[in-house]
Short mmCIF file of C-alpha atoms in Angstrom, two decimals:
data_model
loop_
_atom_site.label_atom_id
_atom_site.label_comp_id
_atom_site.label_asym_id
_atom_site.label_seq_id
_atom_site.Cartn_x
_atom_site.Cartn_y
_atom_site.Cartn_z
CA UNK A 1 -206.87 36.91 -81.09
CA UNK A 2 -207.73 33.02 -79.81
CA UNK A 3 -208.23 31.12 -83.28
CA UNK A 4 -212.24 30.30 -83.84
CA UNK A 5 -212.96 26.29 -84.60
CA UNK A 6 -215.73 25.83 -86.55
CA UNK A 7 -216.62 22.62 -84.19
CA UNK A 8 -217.30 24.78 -81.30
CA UNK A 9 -218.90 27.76 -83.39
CA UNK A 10 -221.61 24.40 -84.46
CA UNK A 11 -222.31 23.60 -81.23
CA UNK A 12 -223.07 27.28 -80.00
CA UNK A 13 -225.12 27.36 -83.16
CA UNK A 14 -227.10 24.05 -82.80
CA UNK A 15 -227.28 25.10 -78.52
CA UNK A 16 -229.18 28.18 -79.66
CA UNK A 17 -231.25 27.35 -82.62
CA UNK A 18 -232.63 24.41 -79.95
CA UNK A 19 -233.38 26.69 -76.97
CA UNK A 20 -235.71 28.69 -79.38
CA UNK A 21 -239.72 27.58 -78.91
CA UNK A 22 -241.19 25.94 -81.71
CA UNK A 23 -237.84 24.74 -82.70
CA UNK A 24 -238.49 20.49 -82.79
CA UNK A 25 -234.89 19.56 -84.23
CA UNK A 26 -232.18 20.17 -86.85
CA UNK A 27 -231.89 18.16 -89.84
CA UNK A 28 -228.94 17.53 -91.16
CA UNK A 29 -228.09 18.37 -94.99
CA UNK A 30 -228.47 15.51 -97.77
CA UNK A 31 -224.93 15.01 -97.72
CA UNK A 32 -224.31 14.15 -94.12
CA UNK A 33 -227.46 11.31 -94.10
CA UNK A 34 -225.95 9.81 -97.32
CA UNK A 35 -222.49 9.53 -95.01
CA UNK A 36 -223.56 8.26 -92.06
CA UNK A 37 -225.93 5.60 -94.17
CA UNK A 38 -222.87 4.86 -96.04
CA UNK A 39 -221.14 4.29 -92.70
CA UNK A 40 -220.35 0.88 -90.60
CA UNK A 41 -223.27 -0.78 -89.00
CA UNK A 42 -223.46 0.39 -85.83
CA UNK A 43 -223.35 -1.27 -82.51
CA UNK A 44 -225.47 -1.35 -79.16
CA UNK A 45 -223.31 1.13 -78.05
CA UNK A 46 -222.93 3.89 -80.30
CA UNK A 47 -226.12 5.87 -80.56
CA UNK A 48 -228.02 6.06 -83.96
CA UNK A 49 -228.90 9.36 -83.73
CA UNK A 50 -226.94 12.16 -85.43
CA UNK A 51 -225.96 15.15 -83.31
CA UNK A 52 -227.91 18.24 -83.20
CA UNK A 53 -224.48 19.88 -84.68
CA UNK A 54 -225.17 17.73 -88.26
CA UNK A 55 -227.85 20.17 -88.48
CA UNK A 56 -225.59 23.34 -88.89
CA UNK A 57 -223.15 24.17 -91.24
CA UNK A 58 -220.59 26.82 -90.46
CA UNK A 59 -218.54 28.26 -93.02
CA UNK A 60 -215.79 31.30 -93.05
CA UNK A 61 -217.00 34.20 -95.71
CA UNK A 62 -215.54 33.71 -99.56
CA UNK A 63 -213.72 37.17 -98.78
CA UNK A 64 -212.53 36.10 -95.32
CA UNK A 65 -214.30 39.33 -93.50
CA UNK A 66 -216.64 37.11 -91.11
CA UNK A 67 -218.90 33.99 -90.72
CA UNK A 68 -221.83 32.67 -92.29
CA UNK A 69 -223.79 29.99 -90.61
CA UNK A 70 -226.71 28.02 -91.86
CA UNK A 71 -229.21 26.68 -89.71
CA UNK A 72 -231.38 23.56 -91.04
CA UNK A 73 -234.44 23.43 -88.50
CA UNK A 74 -237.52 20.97 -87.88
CA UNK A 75 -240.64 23.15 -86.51
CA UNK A 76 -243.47 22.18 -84.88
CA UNK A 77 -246.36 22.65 -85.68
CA UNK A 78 -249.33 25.04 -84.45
CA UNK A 79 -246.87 28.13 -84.86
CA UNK A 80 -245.62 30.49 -87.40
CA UNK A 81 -243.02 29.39 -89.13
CA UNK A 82 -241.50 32.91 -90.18
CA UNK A 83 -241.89 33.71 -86.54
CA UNK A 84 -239.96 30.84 -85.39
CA UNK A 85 -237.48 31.55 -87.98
CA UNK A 86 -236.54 35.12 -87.44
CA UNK A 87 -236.36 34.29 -83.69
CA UNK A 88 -233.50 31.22 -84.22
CA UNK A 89 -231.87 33.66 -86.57
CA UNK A 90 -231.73 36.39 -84.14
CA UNK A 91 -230.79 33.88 -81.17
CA UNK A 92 -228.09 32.30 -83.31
CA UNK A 93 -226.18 35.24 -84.71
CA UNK A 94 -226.28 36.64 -81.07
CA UNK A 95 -224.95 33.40 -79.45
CA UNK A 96 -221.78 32.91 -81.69
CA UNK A 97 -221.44 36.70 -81.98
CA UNK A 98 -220.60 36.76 -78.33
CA UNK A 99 -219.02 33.59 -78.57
CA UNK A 100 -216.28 35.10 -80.52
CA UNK A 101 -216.34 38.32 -79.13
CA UNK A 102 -215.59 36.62 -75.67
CA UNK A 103 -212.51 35.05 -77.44
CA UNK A 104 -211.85 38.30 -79.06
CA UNK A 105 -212.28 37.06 -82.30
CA UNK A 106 -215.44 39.48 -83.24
CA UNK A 107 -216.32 39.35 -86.75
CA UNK A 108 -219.34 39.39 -89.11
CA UNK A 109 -222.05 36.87 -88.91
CA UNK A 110 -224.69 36.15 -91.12
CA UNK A 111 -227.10 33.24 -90.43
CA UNK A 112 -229.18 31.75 -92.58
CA UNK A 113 -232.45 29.15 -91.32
CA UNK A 114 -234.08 27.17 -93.59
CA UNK A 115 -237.09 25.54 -92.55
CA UNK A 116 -237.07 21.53 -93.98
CA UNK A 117 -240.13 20.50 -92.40
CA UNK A 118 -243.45 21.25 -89.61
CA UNK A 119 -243.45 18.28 -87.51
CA UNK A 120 -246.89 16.91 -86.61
CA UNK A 121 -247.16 16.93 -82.89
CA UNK A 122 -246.87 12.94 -82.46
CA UNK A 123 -243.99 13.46 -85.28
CA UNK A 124 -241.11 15.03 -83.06
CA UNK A 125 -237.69 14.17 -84.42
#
């Protein structure tokens, strides 16, 4: 069994939730925008946008038996938003479901999405 980082289990996470129509962005939790306000000015050269990863969280199971991932998505507008939901939760727990079983790692996962905010059309973040 090939150990699992969390890192790469984000970015299949954040890769999926994105392909999904409807989906405008991820939001990253409270905790993350406090940080990186906290953080050193930033230059010219470092971007001043957070990664698309910020906006998942990926966390092993209290009881060890599997995965749960949460999913913090910007929607756009002019859709449903349970629609769009249930579709990045489907897409999500497939991706890093065959993620790990292609590392033979297969375990549980449960994915959670919660919705933070419709984005008005000219609002896109």
């Amino acid at each position: 069994m090939t150990a699992v980082r969390t890192a790469t289990l984000l970015g299949v996470a954040a890769e999926a939730a994105l392909a999904v129509p409807g989906v405008a962005g991820l939001q990253p939790r409270l905790s993350r925008r406090l940080a990186a306000a906290a953080a050193p000015t930033r230059t010219e050269a470092t971007p001043d946008r957070t990664s698309p990863e910020a906006g998942v969280r990926a966390d092993r199971a209290p009881d060890g038996s599997g995965w749960h991932i949460e999913v913090r998505c910007v929607l756009a507008e002019g859709q449903r938003a349970l629609d769009i939901a249930q579709n990045v939760h489907d897409r999500v727990g497939a991706a890093v479901l065959s993620h790990l079983t292609a590392r033979d790692a297969a375990e549980r996962v449960t994915v959670e999405v919660v919705v933070t905010r419709i984005a008005a059309r000219h609002d896109a973040s």
